[in-house]
XYZ file of C-alpha atoms in Angstrom:
386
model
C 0.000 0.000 0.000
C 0.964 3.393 -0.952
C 0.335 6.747 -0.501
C -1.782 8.485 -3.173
C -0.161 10.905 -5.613
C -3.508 12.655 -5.308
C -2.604 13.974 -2.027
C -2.105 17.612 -1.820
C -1.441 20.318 0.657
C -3.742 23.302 0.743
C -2.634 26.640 2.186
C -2.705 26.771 6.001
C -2.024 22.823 6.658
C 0.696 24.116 9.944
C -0.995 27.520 10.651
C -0.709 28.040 14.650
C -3.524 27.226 16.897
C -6.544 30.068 16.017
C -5.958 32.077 19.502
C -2.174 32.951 18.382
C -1.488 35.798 16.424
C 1.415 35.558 13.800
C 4.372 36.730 15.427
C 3.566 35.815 19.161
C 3.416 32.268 18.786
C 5.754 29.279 19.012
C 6.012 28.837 15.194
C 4.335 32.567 14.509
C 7.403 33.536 12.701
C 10.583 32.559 10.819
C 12.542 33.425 14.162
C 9.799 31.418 16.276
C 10.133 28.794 18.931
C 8.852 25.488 18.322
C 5.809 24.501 19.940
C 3.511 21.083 20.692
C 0.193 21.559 19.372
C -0.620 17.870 20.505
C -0.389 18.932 24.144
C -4.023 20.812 24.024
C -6.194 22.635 26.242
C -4.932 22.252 30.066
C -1.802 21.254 28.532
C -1.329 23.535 26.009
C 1.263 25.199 28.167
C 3.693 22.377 28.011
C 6.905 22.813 25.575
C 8.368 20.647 22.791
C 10.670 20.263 25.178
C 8.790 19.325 27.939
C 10.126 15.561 29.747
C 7.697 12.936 28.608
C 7.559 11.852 32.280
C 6.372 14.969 33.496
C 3.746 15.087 30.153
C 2.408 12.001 31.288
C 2.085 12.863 34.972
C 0.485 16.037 34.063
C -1.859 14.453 31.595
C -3.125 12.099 33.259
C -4.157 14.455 36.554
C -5.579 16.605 33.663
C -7.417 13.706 32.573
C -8.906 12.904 36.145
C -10.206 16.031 36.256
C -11.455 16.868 33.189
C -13.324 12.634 33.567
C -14.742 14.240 36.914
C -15.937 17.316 35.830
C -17.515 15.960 32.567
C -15.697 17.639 29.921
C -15.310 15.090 27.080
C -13.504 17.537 25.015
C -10.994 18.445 27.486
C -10.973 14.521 28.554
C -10.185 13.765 24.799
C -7.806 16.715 24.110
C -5.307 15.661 27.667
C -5.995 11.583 26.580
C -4.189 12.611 23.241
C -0.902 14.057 25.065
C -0.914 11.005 27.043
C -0.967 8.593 24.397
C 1.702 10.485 22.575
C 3.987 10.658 25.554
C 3.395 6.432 26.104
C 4.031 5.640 22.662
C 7.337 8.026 23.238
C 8.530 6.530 25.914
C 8.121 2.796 24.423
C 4.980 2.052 26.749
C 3.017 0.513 23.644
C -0.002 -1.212 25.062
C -0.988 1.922 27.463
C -0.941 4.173 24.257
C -2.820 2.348 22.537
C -5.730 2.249 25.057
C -5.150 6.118 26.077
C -5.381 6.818 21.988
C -8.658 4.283 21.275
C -10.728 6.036 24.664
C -9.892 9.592 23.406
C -10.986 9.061 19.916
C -14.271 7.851 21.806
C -14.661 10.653 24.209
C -13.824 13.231 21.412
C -16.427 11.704 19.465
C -19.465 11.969 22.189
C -18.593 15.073 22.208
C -19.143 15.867 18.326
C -15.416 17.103 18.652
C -14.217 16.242 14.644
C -11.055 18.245 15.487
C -9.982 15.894 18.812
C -11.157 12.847 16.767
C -8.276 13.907 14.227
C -5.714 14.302 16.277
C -6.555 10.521 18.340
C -6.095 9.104 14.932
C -3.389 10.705 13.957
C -1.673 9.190 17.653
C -2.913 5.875 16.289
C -1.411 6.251 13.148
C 2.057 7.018 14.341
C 1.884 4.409 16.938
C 0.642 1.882 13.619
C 3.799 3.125 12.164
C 5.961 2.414 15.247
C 4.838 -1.166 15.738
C 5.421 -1.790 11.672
C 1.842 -2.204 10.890
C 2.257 0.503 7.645
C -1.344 -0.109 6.194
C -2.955 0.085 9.769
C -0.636 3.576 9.707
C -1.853 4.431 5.958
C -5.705 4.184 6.993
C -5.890 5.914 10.268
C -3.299 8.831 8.995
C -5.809 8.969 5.825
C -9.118 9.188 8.284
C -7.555 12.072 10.939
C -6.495 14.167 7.406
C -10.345 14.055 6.928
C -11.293 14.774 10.440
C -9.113 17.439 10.738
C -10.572 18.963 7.223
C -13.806 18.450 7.794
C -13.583 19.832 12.111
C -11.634 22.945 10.414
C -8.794 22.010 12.585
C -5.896 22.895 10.116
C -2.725 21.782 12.308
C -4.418 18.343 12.638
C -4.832 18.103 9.015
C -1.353 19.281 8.372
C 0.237 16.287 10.835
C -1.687 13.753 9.275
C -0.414 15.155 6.085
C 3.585 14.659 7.352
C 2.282 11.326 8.643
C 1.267 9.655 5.764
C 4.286 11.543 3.623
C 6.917 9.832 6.509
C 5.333 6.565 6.689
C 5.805 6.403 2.869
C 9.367 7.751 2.949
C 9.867 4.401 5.799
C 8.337 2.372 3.499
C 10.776 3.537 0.353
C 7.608 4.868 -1.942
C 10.050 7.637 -2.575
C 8.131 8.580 -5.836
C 4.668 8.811 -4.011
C 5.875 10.880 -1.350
C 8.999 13.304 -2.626
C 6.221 15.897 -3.665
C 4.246 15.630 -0.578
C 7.542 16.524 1.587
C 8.657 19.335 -0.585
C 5.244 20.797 -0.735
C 4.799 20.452 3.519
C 8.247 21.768 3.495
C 7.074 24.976 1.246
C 4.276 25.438 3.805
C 5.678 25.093 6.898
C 8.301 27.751 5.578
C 5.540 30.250 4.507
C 3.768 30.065 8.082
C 7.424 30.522 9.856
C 6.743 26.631 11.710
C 9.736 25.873 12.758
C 9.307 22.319 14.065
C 7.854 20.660 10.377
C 10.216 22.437 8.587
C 12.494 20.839 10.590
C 11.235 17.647 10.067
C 10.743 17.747 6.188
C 14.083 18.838 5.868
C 15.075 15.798 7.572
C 12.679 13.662 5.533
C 14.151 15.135 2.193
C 17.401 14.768 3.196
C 16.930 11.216 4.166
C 15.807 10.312 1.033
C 18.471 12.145 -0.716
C 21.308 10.294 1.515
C 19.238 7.010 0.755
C 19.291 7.624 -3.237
C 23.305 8.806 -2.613
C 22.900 12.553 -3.024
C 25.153 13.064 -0.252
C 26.260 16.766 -0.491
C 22.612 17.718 -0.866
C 21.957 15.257 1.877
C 24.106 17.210 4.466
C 23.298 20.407 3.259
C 19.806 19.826 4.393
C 20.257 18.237 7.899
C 22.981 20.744 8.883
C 19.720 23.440 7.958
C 17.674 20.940 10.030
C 19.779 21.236 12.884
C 20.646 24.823 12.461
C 16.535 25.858 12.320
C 16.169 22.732 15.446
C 18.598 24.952 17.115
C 16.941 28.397 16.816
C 14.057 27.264 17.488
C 15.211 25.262 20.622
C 13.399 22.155 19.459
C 15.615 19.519 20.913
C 13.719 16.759 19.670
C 14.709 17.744 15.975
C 18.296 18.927 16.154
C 18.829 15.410 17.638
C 17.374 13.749 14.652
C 19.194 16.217 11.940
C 22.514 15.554 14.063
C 21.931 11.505 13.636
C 21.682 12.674 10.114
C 25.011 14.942 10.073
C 26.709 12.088 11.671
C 25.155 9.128 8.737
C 26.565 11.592 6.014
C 30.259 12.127 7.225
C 30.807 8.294 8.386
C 28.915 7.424 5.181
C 30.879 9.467 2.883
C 34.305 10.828 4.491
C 34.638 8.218 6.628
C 34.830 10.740 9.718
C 34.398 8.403 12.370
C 35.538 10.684 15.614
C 33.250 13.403 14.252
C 30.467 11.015 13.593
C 30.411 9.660 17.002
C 30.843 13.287 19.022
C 27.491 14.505 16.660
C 26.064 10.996 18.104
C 27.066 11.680 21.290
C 25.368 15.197 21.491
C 21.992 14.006 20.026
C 22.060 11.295 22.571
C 22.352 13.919 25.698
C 19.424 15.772 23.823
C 17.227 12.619 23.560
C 17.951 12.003 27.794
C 17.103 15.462 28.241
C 13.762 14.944 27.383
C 13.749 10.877 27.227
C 13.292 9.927 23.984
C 13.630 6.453 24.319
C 12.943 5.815 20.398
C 15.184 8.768 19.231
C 17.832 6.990 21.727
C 18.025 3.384 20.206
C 17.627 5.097 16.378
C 21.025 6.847 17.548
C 22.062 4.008 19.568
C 21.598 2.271 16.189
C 23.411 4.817 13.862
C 26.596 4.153 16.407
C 26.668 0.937 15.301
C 26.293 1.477 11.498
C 29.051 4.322 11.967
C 31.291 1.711 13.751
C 31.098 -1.252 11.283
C 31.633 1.116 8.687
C 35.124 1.680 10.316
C 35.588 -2.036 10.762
C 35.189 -2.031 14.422
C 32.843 -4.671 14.803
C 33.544 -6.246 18.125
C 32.227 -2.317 19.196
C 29.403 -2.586 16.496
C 27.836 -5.653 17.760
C 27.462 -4.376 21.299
C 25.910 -1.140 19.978
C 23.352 -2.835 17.576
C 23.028 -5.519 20.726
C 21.792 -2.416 22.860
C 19.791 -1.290 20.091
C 18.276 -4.256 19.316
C 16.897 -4.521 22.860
C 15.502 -1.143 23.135
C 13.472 -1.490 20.022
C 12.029 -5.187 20.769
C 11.072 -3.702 24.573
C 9.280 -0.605 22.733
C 7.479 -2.664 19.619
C 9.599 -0.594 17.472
C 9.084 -2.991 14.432
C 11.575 -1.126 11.807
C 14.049 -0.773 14.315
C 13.814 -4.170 15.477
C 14.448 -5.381 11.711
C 17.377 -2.806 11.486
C 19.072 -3.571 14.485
C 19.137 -7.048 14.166
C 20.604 -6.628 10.418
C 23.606 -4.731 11.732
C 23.710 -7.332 14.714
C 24.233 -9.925 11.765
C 26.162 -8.427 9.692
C 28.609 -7.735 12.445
C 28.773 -11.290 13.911
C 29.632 -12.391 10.413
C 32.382 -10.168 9.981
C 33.697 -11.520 14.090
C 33.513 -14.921 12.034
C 29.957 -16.568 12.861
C 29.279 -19.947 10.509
C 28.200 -18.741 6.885
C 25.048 -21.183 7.468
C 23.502 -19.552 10.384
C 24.392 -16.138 8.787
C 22.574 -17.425 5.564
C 19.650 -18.921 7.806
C 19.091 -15.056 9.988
C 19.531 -13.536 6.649
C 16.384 -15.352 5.011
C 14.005 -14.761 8.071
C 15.215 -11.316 8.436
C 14.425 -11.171 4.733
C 10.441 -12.380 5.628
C 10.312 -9.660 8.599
C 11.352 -6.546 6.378
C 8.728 -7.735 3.716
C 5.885 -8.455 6.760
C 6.697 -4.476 7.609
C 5.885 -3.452 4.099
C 9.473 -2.113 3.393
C 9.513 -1.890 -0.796
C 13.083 -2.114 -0.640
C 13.573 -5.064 1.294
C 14.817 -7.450 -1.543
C 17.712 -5.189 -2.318
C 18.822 -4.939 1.504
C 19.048 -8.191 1.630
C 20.482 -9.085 -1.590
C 23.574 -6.226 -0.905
C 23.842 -7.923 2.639
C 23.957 -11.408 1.202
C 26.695 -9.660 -1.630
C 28.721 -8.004 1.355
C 29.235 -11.202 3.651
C 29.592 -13.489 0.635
C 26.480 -15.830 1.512
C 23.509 -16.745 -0.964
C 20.722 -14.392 -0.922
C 17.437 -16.254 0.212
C 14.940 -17.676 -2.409
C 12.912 -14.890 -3.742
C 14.906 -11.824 -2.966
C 15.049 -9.962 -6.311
C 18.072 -7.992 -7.065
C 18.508 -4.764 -8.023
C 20.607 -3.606 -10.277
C 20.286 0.136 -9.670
C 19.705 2.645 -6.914
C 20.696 2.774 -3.545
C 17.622 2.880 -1.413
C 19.571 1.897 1.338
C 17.325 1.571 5.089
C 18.998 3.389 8.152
């Protein structure tokens, strides 16, 4: 399943929440802070920033008295922070409950708007767990509820949802417009925290087709804007980026790792426990790439753990390919390294991943072992997973 060409972006999709004027907001302006619109009414205070502990502790006192008082919108609006703090912080199963009861509440209350924004939780936590056509349908639903409740910023996040859940899945074609055009519009409404993002997005599929000087051009402007607009959650990603280009295509290992390292301290600032095994991850690709793999394995070994404990299901996959990859390389059997290969080949098609056939094929290539029956390879592009 893919995303639809069809899919456009009208005019207003990351406007700031109606009750900010341009220019006072987080986001107002090309000089603005980032800001959280998913942490609503009560909550609305809380920053980008803001420690997913203290979100969730918060939230759910919020949510208790909201549930006391009878507000279902208010109920619905604090459920939605809480489910996006749970699935956050790896705690799967309670954000998938928190998400389910606030697209219920919202909708007693006739709230379109709050109904959009529970999907769109559910969506990204569909994503997370690898279930991409779950991810596809309930991304494609909150776009409508947020249209159709006049709740613009909704729309607009289901937008980038679908977009990066393509871009995971490698349906570069379907979903290269859809980035540049959220890009264009996050620019023209000064929101610093998507442009941040589709820059990342754009330059990830740019380092994934082997653009590589484009590639870094765009995540050091992720990190830069991340940086001005003191949204910690994005420099981190751009810097995981900065740090994949130079190991990737200079070979930089020292400066790799020291980026690593200071996107790591950002993700514990504010516990990002899936940011934290992605970069957890990245040390391990930019380590095998040096041919330290004794130092590799016990980073994607780390990784690997993190992921499985947080249903991360794209992770998981990832982790578990540089975990091979390494142990053949320390000098596992060929046959067992043949035998992972072919059911890691399964998983990454069970995800959805298009490009699964040529990851496996170039891994099979790489450690000299026959690729499994039915993995197709390909002769051009890179399309490389990271």
């Amino acid at each position: 399943m893919t995303v639809h060409q069809t899919t456009t972006v009208r005019p207003g999709a990351f406007s700031p929440p109606p009750s900010a004027a341009d220019g006072d907001t987080p986001g107002g302006g090309a000089g603005g802070k980032a800001f959280a619109p998913e942490y609503q009414g009560a909550l609305g205070s809380l920053s980008v920033n803001s420690s997913l502990h203290e979100v969730v502790e918060r939230g759910l006192a919020e949510l208790r008295t909201a549930e006391a008082t009878g507000d279902h919108r208010e109920s619905a609006r604090c459920g939605i922070a809480v489910a996006e703090a749970y699935r956050r912080l790896g705690r799967i199963e309670d954000a998938e409950r928190i998400w389910k009861s606030s697209y219920r509440t919202a909708r007693a209350a006739g709230d379109l708007g709050g109904m959009a924004w529970a999907a769109w939780s559910g969506g990204t936590l569909a994503r997370q767990r690898g279930a991409l056509p779950l991810a596809y349908r309930l991304l494609r639903i909150a776009a409508d509820l947020g249209e159709r409740g006049g709740d613009v910023v909704a729309r607009g996040y289901s937008l980038a949802g679908l977009a990066e859940t393509g871009r995971i899945q490698g349906d570069y074609e379907a979903v290269g417009r859809l980035h540049e055009q959220l890009l264009a519009e996050a620019r023209r409404r000064g929101e610093a925290r998507h442009t941040v993002w589709a820059l990342e997005g754009i330059a990830q599929m740019h380092r994934n087709t082997g653009s590589y000087d484009t590639a870094l051009a765009l995540f050091e402007e992720a990190a830069e804007t991340a940086e001005r607009a003191d949204d910690r959650r994005g420099r981190a990603w751009a810097l995981r980026g900065v740090a994949d280009v130079l190991s990737a295509r200079d070979g930089d290992v020292d400066r790799a790792l020291a980026l690593l390292a200071e996107a790591a301290e950002l993700c514990r600032e504010i516990r990002l426990a899936g940011a934290l095994a992605y970069n957890r991850k990245m040390r391990g690709n930019v380590l095998y790439r040096a041919g330290r793999y004794a130092e590799a394995r016990k980073e994607y070994t780390r990784a690997l753990a993190e992921f499985r404990e947080m249903e991360e299901a794209r992770g998981t996959a990832l982790a578990r390919l540089g975990l091979l990859k390494s142990r053949a390389r320390l000098g596992r059997d060929a046959s067992e390294t043949a035998a992972e290969l072919a059911d890691l080949h399964g998983e990454l098609r069970r995800i959805g991943l298009l490009h699964a056939d040529r990851v496996i094929v170039r891994a099979a290539e790489e450690l000299g072992v026959e690729p499994p029956p039915g993995a197709e390879a390909v002769a051009t592009g890179t399309g490389a997973v990271r």
